[in-house]
CSV table of C-alpha atoms in Angstrom, one decimal:
chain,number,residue,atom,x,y,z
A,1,UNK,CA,-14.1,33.2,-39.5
A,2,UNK,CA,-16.6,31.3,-37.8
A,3,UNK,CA,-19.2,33.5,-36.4
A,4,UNK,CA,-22.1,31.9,-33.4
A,5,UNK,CA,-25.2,32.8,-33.1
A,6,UNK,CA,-27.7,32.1,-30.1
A,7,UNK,CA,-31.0,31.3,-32.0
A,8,UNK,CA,-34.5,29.6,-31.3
A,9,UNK,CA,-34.3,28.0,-34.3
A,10,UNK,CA,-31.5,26.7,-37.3
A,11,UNK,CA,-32.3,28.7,-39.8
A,12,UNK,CA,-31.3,31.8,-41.0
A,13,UNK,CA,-35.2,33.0,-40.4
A,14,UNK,CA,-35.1,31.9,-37.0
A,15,UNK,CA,-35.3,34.5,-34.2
A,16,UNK,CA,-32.5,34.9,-31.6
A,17,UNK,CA,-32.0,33.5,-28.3
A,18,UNK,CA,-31.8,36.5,-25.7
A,19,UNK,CA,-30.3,34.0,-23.7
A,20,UNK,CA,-26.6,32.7,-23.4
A,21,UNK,CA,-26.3,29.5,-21.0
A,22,UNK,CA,-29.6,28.4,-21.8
A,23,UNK,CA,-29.7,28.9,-25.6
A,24,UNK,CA,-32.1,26.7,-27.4
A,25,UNK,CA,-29.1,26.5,-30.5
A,26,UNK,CA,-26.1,27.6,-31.4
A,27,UNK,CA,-25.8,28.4,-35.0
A,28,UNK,CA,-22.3,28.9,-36.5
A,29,UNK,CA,-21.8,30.2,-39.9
A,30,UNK,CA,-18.8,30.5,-41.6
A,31,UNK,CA,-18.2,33.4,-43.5
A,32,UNK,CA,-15.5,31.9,-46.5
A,33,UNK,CA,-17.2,28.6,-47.0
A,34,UNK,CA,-21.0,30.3,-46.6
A,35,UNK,CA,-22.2,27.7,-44.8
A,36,UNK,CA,-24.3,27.9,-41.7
A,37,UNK,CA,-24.1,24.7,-38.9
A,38,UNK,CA,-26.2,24.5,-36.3
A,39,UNK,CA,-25.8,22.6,-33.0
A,40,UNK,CA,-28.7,21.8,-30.6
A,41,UNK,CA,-28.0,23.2,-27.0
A,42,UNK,CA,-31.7,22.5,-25.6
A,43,UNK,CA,-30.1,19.8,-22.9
A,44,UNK,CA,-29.3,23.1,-21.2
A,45,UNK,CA,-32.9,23.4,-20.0
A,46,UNK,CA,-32.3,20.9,-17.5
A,47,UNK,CA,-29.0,22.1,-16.1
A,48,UNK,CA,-29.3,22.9,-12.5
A,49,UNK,CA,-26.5,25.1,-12.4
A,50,UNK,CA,-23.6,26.3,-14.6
A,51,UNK,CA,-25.4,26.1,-17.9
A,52,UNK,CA,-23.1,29.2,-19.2
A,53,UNK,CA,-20.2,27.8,-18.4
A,54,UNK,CA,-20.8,24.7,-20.2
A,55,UNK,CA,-22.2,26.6,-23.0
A,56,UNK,CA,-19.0,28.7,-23.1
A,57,UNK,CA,-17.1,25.4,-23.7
A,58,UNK,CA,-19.4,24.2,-26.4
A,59,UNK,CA,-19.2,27.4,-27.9
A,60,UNK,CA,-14.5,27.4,-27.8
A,61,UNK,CA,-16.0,23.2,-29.2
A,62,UNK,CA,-17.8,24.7,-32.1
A,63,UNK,CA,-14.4,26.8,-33.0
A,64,UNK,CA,-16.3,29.9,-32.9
A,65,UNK,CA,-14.5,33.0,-33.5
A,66,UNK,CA,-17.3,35.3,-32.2
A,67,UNK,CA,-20.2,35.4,-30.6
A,68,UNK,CA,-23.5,37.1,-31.6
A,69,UNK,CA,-26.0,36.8,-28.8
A,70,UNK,CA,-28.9,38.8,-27.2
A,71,UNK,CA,-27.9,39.8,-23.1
A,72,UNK,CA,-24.8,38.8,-22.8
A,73,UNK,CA,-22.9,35.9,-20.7
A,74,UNK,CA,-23.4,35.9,-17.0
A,75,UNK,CA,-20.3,36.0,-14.4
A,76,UNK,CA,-19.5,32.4,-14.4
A,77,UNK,CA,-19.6,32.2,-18.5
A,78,UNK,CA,-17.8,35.4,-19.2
A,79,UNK,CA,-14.7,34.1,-17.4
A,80,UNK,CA,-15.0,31.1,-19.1
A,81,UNK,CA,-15.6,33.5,-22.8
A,82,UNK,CA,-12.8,35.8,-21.9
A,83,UNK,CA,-10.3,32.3,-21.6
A,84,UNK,CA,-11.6,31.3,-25.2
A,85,UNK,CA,-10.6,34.2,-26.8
A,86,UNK,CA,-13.8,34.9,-28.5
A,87,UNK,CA,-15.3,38.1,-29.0
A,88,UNK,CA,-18.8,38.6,-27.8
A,89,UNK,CA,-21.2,40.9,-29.5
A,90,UNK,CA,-25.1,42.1,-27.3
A,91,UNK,CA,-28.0,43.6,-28.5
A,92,UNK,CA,-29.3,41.3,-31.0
A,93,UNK,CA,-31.9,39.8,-28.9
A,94,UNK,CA,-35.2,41.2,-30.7
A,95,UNK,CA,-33.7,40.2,-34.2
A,96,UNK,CA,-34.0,37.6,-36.4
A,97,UNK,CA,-30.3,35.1,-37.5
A,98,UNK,CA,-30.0,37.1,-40.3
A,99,UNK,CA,-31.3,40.7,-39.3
A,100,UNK,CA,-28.5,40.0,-36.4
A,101,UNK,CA,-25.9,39.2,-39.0
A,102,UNK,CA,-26.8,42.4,-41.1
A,103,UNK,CA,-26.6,44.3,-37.7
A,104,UNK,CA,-23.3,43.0,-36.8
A,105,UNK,CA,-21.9,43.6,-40.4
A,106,UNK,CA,-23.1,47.2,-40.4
A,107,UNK,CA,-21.5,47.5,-37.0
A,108,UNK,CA,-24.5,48.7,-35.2
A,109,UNK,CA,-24.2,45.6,-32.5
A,110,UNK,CA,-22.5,46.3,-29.0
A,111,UNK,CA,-19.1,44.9,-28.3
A,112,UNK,CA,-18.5,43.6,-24.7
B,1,UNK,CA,-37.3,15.1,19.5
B,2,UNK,CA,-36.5,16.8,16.2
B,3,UNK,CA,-39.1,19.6,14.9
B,4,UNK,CA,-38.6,21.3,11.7
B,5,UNK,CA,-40.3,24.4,11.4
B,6,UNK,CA,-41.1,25.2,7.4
B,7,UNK,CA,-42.9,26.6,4.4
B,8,UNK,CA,-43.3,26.9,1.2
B,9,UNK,CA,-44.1,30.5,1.7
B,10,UNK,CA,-41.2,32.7,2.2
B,11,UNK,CA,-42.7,35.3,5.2
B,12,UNK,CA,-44.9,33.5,6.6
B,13,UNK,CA,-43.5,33.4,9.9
B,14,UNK,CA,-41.0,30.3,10.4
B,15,UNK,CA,-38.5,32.5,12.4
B,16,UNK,CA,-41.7,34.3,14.0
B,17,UNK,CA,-42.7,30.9,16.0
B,18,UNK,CA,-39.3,29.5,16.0
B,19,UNK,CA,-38.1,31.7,18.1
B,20,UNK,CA,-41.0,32.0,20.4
B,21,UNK,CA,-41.8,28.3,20.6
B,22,UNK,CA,-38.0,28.1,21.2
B,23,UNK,CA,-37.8,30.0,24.0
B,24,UNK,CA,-41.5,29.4,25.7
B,25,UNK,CA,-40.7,25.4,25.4
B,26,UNK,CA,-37.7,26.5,26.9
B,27,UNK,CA,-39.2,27.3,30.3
B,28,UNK,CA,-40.1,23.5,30.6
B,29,UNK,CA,-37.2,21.5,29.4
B,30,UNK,CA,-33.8,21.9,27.6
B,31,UNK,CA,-34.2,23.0,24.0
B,32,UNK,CA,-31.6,24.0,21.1
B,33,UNK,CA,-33.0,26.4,18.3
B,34,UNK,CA,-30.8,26.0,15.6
B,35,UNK,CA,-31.2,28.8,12.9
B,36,UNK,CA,-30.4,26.6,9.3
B,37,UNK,CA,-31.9,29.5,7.1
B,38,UNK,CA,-28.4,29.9,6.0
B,39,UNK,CA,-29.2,32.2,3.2
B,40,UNK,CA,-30.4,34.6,5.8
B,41,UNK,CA,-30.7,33.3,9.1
B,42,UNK,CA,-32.5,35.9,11.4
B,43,UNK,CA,-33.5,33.9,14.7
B,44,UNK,CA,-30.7,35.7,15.9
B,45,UNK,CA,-32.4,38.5,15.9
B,46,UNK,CA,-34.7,37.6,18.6
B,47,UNK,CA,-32.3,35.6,20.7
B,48,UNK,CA,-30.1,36.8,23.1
B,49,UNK,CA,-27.1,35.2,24.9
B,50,UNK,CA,-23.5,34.7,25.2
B,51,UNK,CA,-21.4,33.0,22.8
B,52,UNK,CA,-20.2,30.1,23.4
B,53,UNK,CA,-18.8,29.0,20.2
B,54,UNK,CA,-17.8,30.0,16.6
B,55,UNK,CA,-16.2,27.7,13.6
B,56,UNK,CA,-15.8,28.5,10.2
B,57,UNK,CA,-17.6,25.8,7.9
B,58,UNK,CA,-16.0,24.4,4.6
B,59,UNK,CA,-16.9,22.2,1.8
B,60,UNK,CA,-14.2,20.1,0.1
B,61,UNK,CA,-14.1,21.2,-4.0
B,62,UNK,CA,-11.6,20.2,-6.8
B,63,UNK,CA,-7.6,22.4,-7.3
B,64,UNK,CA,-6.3,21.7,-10.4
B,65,UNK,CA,-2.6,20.9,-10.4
B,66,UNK,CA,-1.8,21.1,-14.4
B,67,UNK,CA,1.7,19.4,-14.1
B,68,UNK,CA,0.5,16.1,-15.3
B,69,UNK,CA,-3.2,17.0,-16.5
B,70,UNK,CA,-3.1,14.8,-19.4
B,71,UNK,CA,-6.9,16.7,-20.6
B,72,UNK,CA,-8.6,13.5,-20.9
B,73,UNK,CA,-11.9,15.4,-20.4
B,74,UNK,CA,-13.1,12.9,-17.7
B,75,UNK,CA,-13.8,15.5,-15.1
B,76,UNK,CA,-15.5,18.4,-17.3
B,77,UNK,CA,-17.8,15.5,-18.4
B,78,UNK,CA,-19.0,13.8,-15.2
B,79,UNK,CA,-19.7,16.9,-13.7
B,80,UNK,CA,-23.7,17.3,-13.2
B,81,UNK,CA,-23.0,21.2,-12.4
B,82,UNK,CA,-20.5,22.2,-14.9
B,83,UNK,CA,-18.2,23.3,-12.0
B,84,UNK,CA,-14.8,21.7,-14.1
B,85,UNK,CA,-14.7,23.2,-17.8
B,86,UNK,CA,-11.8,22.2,-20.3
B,87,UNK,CA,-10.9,25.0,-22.5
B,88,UNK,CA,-8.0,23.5,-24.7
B,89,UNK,CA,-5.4,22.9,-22.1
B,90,UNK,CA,-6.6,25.0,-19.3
B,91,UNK,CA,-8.7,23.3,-16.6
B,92,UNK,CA,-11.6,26.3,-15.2
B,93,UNK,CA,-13.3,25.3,-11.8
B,94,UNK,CA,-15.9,27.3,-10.2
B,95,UNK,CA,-16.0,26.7,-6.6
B,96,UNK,CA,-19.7,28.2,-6.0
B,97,UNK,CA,-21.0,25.4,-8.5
B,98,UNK,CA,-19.4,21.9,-7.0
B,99,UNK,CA,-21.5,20.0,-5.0
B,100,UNK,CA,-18.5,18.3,-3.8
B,101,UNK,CA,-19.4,14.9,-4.6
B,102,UNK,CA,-15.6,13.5,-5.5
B,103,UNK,CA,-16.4,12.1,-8.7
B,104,UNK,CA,-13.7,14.3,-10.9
B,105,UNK,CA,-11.1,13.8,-8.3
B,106,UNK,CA,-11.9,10.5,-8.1
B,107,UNK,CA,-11.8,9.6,-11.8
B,108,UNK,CA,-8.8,11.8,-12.6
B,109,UNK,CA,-6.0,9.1,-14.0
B,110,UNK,CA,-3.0,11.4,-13.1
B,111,UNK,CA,-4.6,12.8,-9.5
B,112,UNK,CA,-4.4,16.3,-10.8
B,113,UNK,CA,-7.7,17.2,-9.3
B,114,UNK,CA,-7.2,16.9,-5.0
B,115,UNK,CA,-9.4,17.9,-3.4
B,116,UNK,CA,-8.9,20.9,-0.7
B,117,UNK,CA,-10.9,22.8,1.8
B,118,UNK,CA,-12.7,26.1,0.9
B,119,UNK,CA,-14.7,27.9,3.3
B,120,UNK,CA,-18.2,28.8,2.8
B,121,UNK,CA,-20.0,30.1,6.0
B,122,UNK,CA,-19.7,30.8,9.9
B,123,UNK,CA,-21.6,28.7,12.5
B,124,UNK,CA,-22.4,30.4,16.0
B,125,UNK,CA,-23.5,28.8,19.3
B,126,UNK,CA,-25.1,30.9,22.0
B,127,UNK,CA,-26.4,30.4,25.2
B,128,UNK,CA,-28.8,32.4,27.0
B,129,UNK,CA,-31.1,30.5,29.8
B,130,UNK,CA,-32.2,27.2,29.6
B,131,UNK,CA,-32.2,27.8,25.9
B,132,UNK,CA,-28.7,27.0,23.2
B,133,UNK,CA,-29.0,28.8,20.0
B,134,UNK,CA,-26.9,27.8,16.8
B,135,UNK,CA,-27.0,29.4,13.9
B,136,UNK,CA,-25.3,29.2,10.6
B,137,UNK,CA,-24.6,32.0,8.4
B,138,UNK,CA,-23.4,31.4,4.3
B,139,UNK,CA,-21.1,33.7,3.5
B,140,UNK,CA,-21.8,36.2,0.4
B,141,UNK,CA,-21.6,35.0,-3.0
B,142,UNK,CA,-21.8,31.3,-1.8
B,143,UNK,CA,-24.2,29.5,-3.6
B,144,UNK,CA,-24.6,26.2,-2.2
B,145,UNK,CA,-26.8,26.2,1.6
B,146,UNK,CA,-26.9,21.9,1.7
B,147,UNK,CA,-23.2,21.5,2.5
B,148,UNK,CA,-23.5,23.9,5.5
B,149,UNK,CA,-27.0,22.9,6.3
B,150,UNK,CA,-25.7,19.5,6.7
B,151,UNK,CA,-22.7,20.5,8.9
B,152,UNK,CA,-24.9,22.6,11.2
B,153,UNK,CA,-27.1,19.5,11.6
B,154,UNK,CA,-24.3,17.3,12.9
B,155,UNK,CA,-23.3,19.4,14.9
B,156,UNK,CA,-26.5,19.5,16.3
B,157,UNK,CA,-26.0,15.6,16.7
B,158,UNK,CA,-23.1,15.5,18.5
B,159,UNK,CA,-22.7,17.9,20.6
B,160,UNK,CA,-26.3,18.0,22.1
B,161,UNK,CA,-28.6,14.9,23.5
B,162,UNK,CA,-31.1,13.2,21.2
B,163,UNK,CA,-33.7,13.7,24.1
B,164,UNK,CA,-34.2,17.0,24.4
B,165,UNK,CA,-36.2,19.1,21.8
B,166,UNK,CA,-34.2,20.4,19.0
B,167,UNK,CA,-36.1,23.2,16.8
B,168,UNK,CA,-35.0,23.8,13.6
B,169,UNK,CA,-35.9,27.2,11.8
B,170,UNK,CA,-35.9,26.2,8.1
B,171,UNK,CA,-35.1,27.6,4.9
B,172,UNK,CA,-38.5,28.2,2.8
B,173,UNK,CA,-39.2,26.6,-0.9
B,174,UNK,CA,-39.5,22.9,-1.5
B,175,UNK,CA,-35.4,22.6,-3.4
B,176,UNK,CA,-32.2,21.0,-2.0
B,177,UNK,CA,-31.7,23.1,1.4
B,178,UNK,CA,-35.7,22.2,2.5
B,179,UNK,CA,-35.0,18.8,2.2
B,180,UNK,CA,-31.6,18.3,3.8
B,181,UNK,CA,-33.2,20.4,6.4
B,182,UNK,CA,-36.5,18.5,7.0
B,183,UNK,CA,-34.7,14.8,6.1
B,184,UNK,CA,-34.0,13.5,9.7
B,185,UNK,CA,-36.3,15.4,12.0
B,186,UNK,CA,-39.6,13.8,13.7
B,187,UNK,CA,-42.2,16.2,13.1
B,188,UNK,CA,-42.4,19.3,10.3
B,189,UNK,CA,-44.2,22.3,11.0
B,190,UNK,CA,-45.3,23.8,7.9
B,191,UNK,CA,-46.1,27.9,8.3
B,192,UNK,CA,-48.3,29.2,6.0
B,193,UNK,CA,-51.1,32.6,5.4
B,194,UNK,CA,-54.7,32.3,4.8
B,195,UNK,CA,-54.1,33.5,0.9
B,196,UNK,CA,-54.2,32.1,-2.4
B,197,UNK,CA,-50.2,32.7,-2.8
B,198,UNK,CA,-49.8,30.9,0.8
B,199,UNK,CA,-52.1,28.0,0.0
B,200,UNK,CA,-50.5,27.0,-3.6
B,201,UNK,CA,-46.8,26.9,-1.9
B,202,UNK,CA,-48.2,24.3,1.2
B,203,UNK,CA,-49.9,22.3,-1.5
B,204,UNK,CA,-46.3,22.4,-2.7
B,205,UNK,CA,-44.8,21.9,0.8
B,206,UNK,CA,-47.2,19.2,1.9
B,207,UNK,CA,-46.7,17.4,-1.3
B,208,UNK,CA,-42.9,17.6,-0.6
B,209,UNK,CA,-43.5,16.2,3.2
B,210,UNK,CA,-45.6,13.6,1.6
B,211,UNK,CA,-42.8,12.3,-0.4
B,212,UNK,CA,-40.1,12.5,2.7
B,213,UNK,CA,-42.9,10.6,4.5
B,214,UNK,CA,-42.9,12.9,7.4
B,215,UNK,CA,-45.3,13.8,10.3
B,216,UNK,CA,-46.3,16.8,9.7
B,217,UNK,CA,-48.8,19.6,10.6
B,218,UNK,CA,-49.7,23.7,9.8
B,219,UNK,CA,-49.6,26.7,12.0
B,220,UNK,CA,-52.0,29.1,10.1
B,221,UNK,CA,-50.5,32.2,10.8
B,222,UNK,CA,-52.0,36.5,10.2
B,223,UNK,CA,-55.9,34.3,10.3
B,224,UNK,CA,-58.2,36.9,9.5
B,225,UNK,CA,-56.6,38.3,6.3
B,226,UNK,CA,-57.5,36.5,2.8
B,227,UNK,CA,-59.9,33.6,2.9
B,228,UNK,CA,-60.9,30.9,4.5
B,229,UNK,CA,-59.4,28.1,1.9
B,230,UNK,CA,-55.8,27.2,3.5
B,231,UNK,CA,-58.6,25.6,6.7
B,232,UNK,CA,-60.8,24.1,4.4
B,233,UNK,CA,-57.6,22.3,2.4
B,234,UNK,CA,-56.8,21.1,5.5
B,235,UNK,CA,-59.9,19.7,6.1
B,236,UNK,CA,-59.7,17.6,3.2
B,237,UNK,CA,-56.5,16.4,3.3
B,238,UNK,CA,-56.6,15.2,7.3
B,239,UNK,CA,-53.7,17.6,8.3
B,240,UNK,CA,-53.8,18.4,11.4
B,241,UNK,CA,-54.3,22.5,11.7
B,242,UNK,CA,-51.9,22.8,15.1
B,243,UNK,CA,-52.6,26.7,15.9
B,244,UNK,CA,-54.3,29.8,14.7
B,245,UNK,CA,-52.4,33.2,14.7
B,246,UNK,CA,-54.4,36.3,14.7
B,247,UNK,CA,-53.5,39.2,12.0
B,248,UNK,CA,-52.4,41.6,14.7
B,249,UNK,CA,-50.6,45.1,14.7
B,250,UNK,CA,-49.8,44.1,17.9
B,251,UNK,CA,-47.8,41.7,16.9
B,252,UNK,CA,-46.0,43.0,14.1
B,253,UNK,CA,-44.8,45.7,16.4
B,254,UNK,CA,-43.1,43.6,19.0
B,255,UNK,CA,-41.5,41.9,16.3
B,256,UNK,CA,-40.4,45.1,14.5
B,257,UNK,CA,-38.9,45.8,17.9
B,258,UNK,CA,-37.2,42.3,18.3
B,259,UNK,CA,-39.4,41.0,20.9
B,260,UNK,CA,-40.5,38.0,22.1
B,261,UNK,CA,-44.5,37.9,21.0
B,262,UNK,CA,-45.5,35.7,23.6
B,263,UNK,CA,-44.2,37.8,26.3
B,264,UNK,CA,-46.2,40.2,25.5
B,265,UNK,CA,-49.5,39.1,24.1
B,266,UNK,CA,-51.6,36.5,26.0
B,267,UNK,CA,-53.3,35.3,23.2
B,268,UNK,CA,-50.0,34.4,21.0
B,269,UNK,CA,-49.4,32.5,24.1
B,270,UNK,CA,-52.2,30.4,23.8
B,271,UNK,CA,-51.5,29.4,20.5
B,272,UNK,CA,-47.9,28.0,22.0
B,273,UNK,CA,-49.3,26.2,24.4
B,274,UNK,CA,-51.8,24.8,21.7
B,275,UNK,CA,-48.4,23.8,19.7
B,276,UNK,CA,-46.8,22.5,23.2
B,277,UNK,CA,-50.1,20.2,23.8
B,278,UNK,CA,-49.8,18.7,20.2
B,279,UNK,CA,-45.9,17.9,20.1
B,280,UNK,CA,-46.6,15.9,23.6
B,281,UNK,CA,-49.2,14.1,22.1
B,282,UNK,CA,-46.9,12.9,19.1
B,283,UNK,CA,-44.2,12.1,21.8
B,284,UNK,CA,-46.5,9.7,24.0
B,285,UNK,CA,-47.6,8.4,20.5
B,286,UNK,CA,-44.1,7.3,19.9
């Protein structure tokens, strides 16, 4: 399974990106070969509009499989989301990559 | 002659003069007030008169017609707004974000993206006397205010004569609706309030006329509150300080009750006819 992260960063140290659209990175790590990816969503800055949509299809790009993120996809995105298939998981916006993955592992992060 | 009436300040009191300016010019020649706030237009307010007409406004956007979508990716990618988005084999288009410039209709190799009409707002014309009143209105959950700014303006053009004085009440900010509002007229009026919060947004509003290369000039209104900076800036920059409003609760309360300010306070009139004296001037100029 390939799970996403939003993240300031690419490491698993890095703190998360409360934000969706406008993620700095998306880091996706894949949970039978181990390896974490990361791939670098900063042209979103200068969207004028419909950065979560667009980050929505880099995200069904990237093959995730689900999302871990900090508030959530706006309107726009979430329809985009819901067509992907992916599941989205909030709440891991104060957290580090890796206290987010613990989180989500223990179950402790909100499904949407 | 085409006079914008602005800010960078929101509240400042655009719809405040527009409407009095409107309607006081109004007892000397023919004048339109045209209400291109679109996001909340509220000249209306202050206006009244008979309608004369209503049309619903549309912008042109992209339908996807899968059939023979061959997924090439060509629209999602040219699109500056992300208003197309390919997920695998589904084409998603989000009308509120297309800027209806073409370009994924037009570079679609199997025509699977026509473009069709969608409705975005409602504009009005009223007549009451000696003075026509348009006003456009976005409807809710629309997000773009150009495509129906821009309508309302030609409309403006073609139904109503070049010579007589056209007011516009604009939108407030320096983005994409102040600009398609302020593009084609003659002179701008900038309305701003003698604080640090009003000051900051004309520096942004007068550097934003600067670039349109527009005529332009401020209407300090509620003087008396803050300081005394906005007049100095003026000063210094040679703009042209075109009336003074007095803070008044006077004021205020003819407005909370949806009246006319110069009809009831002398000294507000005075301030119009300053504003009358000035846009002469530029006309004899020209």
């Amino acid at each position: 399974m390939n799970l996403a992260f939003t993240a300031k960063g690419t490491t698993w140290d890095s703190n998360m990106d409360t934000r969706f659209g406008r993620t700095e990175y998306l880091l996706i790590y894949n949970d039978i070969s181990k390896e974490l990816s990361s791939y670098d969503n900063r042209e979103s800055a200068n969207y004028a509009h419909g950065a979560g949509p667009k980050t929505a299809q880099n995200l069904f790009e990237l093959k995730a499989d689900a999302l871990i993120t900090g508030n959530g996809p706006g309107g726009n995105a979430a329809a985009v989301m819901e067509k992907t298939g992916i599941d989205i998981y909030i709440g891991a916006g104060a957290k580090t990559v890796k206290e987010a993955y613990e989180a989500f592992q223990k179950g402790e992060l909100i499904k949407v | 002659m085409k006079i914008a009436i602005a800010s960078g300040k929101g509240g400042t009191g655009k719809t405040t003069l527009a409407t009095n300016l409107a309607t006081y010019l109004s007892e000397f020649s023919k004048v339109v007030l045209c209400d291109i706030d679109v996001e909340e237009p509220n000249s209306g307010l202050f206006i009244e008169g008979n309608l004369e007409y209503r049309e619903a406004v549309y912008k042109m956007i992209p339908n996807w017609n899968e059939d023979e979508c061959s997924f090439c990716g060509n629209c999602h990618k040219v699109c500056n707004f992300h208003a197309v988005i390919r997920i695998g084999t589904d084409i998603m288009i989000f009308p509120e974000l297309c800027h209806s410039c073409y370009a994924c209709s037009e570079l679609c190799p199997t025509e699977s993206l026509p473009m069709v009409k969608k409705r975005i707002g409602e504009l009005v014309h009223y007549k009451s006397n000696g003075l026509d009143f348009v006003e456009s209105r976005l409807d809710i959950g629309e997000e773009q205010a150009v495509p129906l700014i821009s309508q309302t303006i030609n409309f403006i053009k073609n139904n109503f004569d070049d010579n007589m004085i056209q007011l516009f009440d604009s939108p407030p900010g320096t983005s994409c609706p102040v600009i398609e509002a302020t593009k084609d007229v003659d002179f701008v009026i900038l309305v701003t309030e003698p604080t640090p919060f009003g000051l900051n947004d004309l520096r942004l509003a007068v550097e934003t006329m600067k670039m349109l290369h527009k005529n332009y000039g401020v209407v300090l209104n509620r003087y008396g509150i803050g300081n005394d900076d906005v007049i100095r800036y003026c000063e210094a920059e040679n703009i042209p300080l075109i009336a003074l409003i007095n803070n008044s609760r006077d004021i205020a309360l003819a407005y909370s009750a949806g009246k006319l300010i110069f009809q009831e306070l002398p000294e507000f009139k005075k301030q119009l006819m300053n504003i009358r004296s000035y846009i002469i001037e530029i006309l004899m100029d020209n």
